[in-house]
Amino acid sequence: MDVAAAETNVWGGGNKPLNASYGKLMMWFFIVSDALTFSGFLVAYGFSRFKNIDSWPIADEVFTHFPFLHGIDAPMYYVALMTFILIFSSVTMVLAVDAGHHMQKGKVIFYMFLTIIGGAIFVGSQAWEWKNFIKGEYGALETKGGQILQFMNADTGKRVALESFAGSIETPRTTHQNSTGLWFIGEGTLSTYSVEEVQQGFAANKNLLVRTQKLNAEEQKTVLSREASLDKMSQAVGVVEGANLIHNEYGNRLFADFFFFITGFHGFHVFSGVIINIIIFLNVIMGTYEKRGHYEMVEKVGLYWHFVDLVWVFVFTFFYLV
Amino acid sequence: MAQEAHKLAIFRGLLKFKSNQQKIWGVLIFLSIVTTIEVFLGIVKPAPLNMMFLRMKLLNWIFIILTIVKAYYIAWDFMHIRDEKSNLKSAIVLPLVILIPYLIFILLAEADYIFDVMRDGFVSWNF
């Protein structure tokens, strides 16, 4: 009987059985469903990676840039910095929520401002990261089977860029435009060097070797002998510079697809988080929540913002560390 | 607001803070330390940690465990799950801890199988 009475009291309406308001619960439900969406993406990435476990690109070779340090190999540092920025903006957000609980308007404004700045820096960093990824660094050849051939110097053991050895062959070939030929056939931008020019340059430089996508026992890319390299070179069908959704010079094509998709989707979350934060920030300045008597709205966007940080923790691990 | 009563102890009561702000800074320091360890291991990649453990490198297991630790503290202290009622806690956490490992298990097992087929099959994928 007591149990029944307690049951009616808790769930019978008129009170908050979970001790959370409607808005907060809905934000939590959204976060749970969004977490499942992101885990779907990340697990799909894991699927493709396990499927190609012996030829997946090595993250340390892909993300090597740091602002103002040109040509210096700095893997991980920049993305680590981005992680710290996002964690720190998460902290300022939770401080804003805390100040809201104490109805300190000035502090809420200050901390939300810092949060917005942190989010903006993070989105900007991600854009920079994308720019480097799309632009590429060394360039590569692609075989008919879609395998990427990269180049390295046998003497130094360092990667070699196409521009440093590719030959030059006079050719009247230019990018085909609809206006100058078949109007129904288009063509993307031609690569800086043709396959023949790269092959010629490779044959002329005796100290060059080919690196394939395959990982060897030490988890490094397999380097072919000079004869095998020349043989592989004859199978090349295209030059790849940088990365897009179809080709990528870093190795497996799926790597670029998942990179663009998952970090893009996360970046979109950060971007919308910044926009929502700005709206709430303006509301705080105008005193909306002061009049309402509580700052729960700040708490709700805070939940979303922390979630974005939470997802980044996983993206960071699975794209850059593992 | 009703949630003035924050639970101020982390690490199962090992570390108690005097105020909520202090706890926030404490958690930030903890998260920064964990991230620094991750980045350090990611750059150095100590050779002994390359040994295989349960079909994956030990180093990768460490990364994943540290990530889950970080996720726990972000959710528990920044998102205040620690202060929520246990019903709400379970409603949020249980669907995720049941469904995600299940999804990981089926997709990775399938991917491993496809890898074997591509390696041992009679079709060349590298031409």
PDB file of N, CA, C and O in Angstrom, chain A residues 17 33 45 55 94 105 114 118 128 135 160 164 179 224 228 293 297 305 312 316:
ATOM      1  N   PRO A  17       9.609  13.523 -11.564  1.00  0.00           N
ATOM      2  CA  PRO A  17      10.130  12.238 -11.068  1.00  0.00           C
ATOM      3  C   PRO A  17      11.636  12.106 -11.270  1.00  0.00           C
ATOM      4  O   PRO A  17      12.309  11.461 -10.487  1.00  0.00           O
ATOM      5  N   SER A  33      20.590  10.164 -28.613  1.00  0.00           N
ATOM      6  CA  SER A  33      20.416   9.723 -30.000  1.00  0.00           C
ATOM      7  C   SER A  33      21.579  10.187 -30.864  1.00  0.00           C
ATOM      8  O   SER A  33      22.048   9.457 -31.745  1.00  0.00           O
ATOM      9  N   TYR A  45      33.707   3.495 -39.512  1.00  0.00           N
ATOM     10  CA  TYR A  45      35.132   3.751 -39.762  1.00  0.00           C
ATOM     11  C   TYR A  45      35.962   2.548 -39.301  1.00  0.00           C
ATOM     12  O   TYR A  45      36.845   2.081 -40.015  1.00  0.00           O
ATOM     13  N   SER A  55      46.677  -2.249 -44.630  1.00  0.00           N
ATOM     14  CA  SER A  55      47.074  -1.208 -45.581  1.00  0.00           C
ATOM     15  C   SER A  55      46.504   0.159 -45.216  1.00  0.00           C
ATOM     16  O   SER A  55      46.419   1.034 -46.058  1.00  0.00           O
ATOM     17  N   VAL A  94      31.140  25.142 -18.265  1.00  0.00           N
ATOM     18  CA  VAL A  94      30.604  24.617 -17.012  1.00  0.00           C
ATOM     19  C   VAL A  94      30.727  25.679 -15.917  1.00  0.00           C
ATOM     20  O   VAL A  94      29.877  25.778 -15.029  1.00  0.00           O
ATOM     21  N   LYS A 105      25.117  37.338 -13.261  1.00  0.00           N
ATOM     22  CA  LYS A 105      24.993  37.614 -14.692  1.00  0.00           C
ATOM     23  C   LYS A 105      26.337  37.949 -15.335  1.00  0.00           C
ATOM     24  O   LYS A 105      26.683  37.446 -16.399  1.00  0.00           O
ATOM     25  N   LEU A 114      34.168  33.490 -23.368  1.00  0.00           N
ATOM     26  CA  LEU A 114      35.369  32.657 -23.539  1.00  0.00           C
ATOM     27  C   LEU A 114      35.029  31.352 -24.264  1.00  0.00           C
ATOM     28  O   LEU A 114      35.772  30.886 -25.127  1.00  0.00           O
ATOM     29  N   GLY A 118      36.658  30.022 -27.725  1.00  0.00           N
ATOM     30  CA  GLY A 118      37.294  28.697 -27.828  1.00  0.00           C
ATOM     31  C   GLY A 118      36.692  27.873 -28.954  1.00  0.00           C
ATOM     32  O   GLY A 118      37.405  27.273 -29.751  1.00  0.00           O
ATOM     33  N   TRP A 128      41.671  24.622 -41.035  1.00  0.00           N
ATOM     34  CA  TRP A 128      43.083  24.633 -41.434  1.00  0.00           C
ATOM     35  C   TRP A 128      43.580  23.196 -41.653  1.00  0.00           C
ATOM     36  O   TRP A 128      44.312  22.904 -42.602  1.00  0.00           O
ATOM     37  N   LYS A 135      45.107  19.700 -49.654  1.00  0.00           N
ATOM     38  CA  LYS A 135      46.208  20.155 -50.497  1.00  0.00           C
ATOM     39  C   LYS A 135      47.240  19.052 -50.693  1.00  0.00           C
ATOM     40  O   LYS A 135      47.830  18.917 -51.760  1.00  0.00           O
ATOM     41  N   VAL A 160      59.621  11.686 -50.829  1.00  0.00           N
ATOM     42  CA  VAL A 160      60.010  12.618 -51.886  1.00  0.00           C
ATOM     43  C   VAL A 160      58.748  13.126 -52.574  1.00  0.00           C
ATOM     44  O   VAL A 160      57.838  12.350 -52.872  1.00  0.00           O
ATOM     45  N   SER A 164      59.851  17.332 -57.010  1.00  0.00           N
ATOM     46  CA  SER A 164      61.298  17.341 -56.935  1.00  0.00           C
ATOM     47  C   SER A 164      61.944  16.387 -57.933  1.00  0.00           C
ATOM     48  O   SER A 164      63.155  16.412 -58.094  1.00  0.00           O
ATOM     49  N   SER A 179      33.229  23.958 -73.806  1.00  0.00           N
ATOM     50  CA  SER A 179      33.114  24.888 -74.929  1.00  0.00           C
ATOM     51  C   SER A 179      34.087  24.570 -76.053  1.00  0.00           C
ATOM     52  O   SER A 179      33.914  25.051 -77.167  1.00  0.00           O
ATOM     53  N   LEU A 224      59.470  -1.056 -51.842  1.00  0.00           N
ATOM     54  CA  LEU A 224      59.848  -2.042 -52.846  1.00  0.00           C
ATOM     55  C   LEU A 224      61.302  -1.846 -53.266  1.00  0.00           C
ATOM     56  O   LEU A 224      61.872  -0.778 -53.102  1.00  0.00           O
ATOM     57  N   ALA A 228      61.369  -3.911 -58.517  1.00  0.00           N
ATOM     58  CA  ALA A 228      59.926  -4.017 -58.259  1.00  0.00           C
ATOM     59  C   ALA A 228      59.272  -2.650 -58.392  1.00  0.00           C
ATOM     60  O   ALA A 228      58.138  -2.536 -58.854  1.00  0.00           O
ATOM     61  N   GLY A 293      14.303  34.313 -13.877  1.00  0.00           N
ATOM     62  CA  GLY A 293      14.574  33.846 -12.516  1.00  0.00           C
ATOM     63  C   GLY A 293      15.511  32.668 -12.462  1.00  0.00           C
ATOM     64  O   GLY A 293      15.904  32.228 -11.388  1.00  0.00           O
ATOM     65  N   MET A 297      18.579  27.735 -19.315  1.00  0.00           N
ATOM     66  CA  MET A 297      18.893  27.691 -20.753  1.00  0.00           C
ATOM     67  C   MET A 297      20.401  27.554 -20.968  1.00  0.00           C
ATOM     68  O   MET A 297      20.851  26.834 -21.849  1.00  0.00           O
ATOM     69  N   TRP A 305      27.150  21.518 -25.541  1.00  0.00           N
ATOM     70  CA  TRP A 305      28.552  21.883 -25.773  1.00  0.00           C
ATOM     71  C   TRP A 305      29.490  20.807 -25.220  1.00  0.00           C
ATOM     72  O   TRP A 305      30.480  20.432 -25.860  1.00  0.00           O
ATOM     73  N   TRP A 312      34.538  14.735 -29.568  1.00  0.00           N
ATOM     74  CA  TRP A 312      35.877  15.013 -30.075  1.00  0.00           C
ATOM     75  C   TRP A 312      36.916  14.102 -29.415  1.00  0.00           C
ATOM     76  O   TRP A 312      37.872  13.665 -30.050  1.00  0.00           O
ATOM     77  N   PHE A 316      39.331  12.122 -31.773  1.00  0.00           N
ATOM     78  CA  PHE A 316      40.772  12.303 -31.570  1.00  0.00           C
ATOM     79  C   PHE A 316      41.458  10.939 -31.410  1.00  0.00           C
ATOM     80  O   PHE A 316      42.453  10.649 -32.064  1.00  0.00           O
TER      81      PHE A 316
END
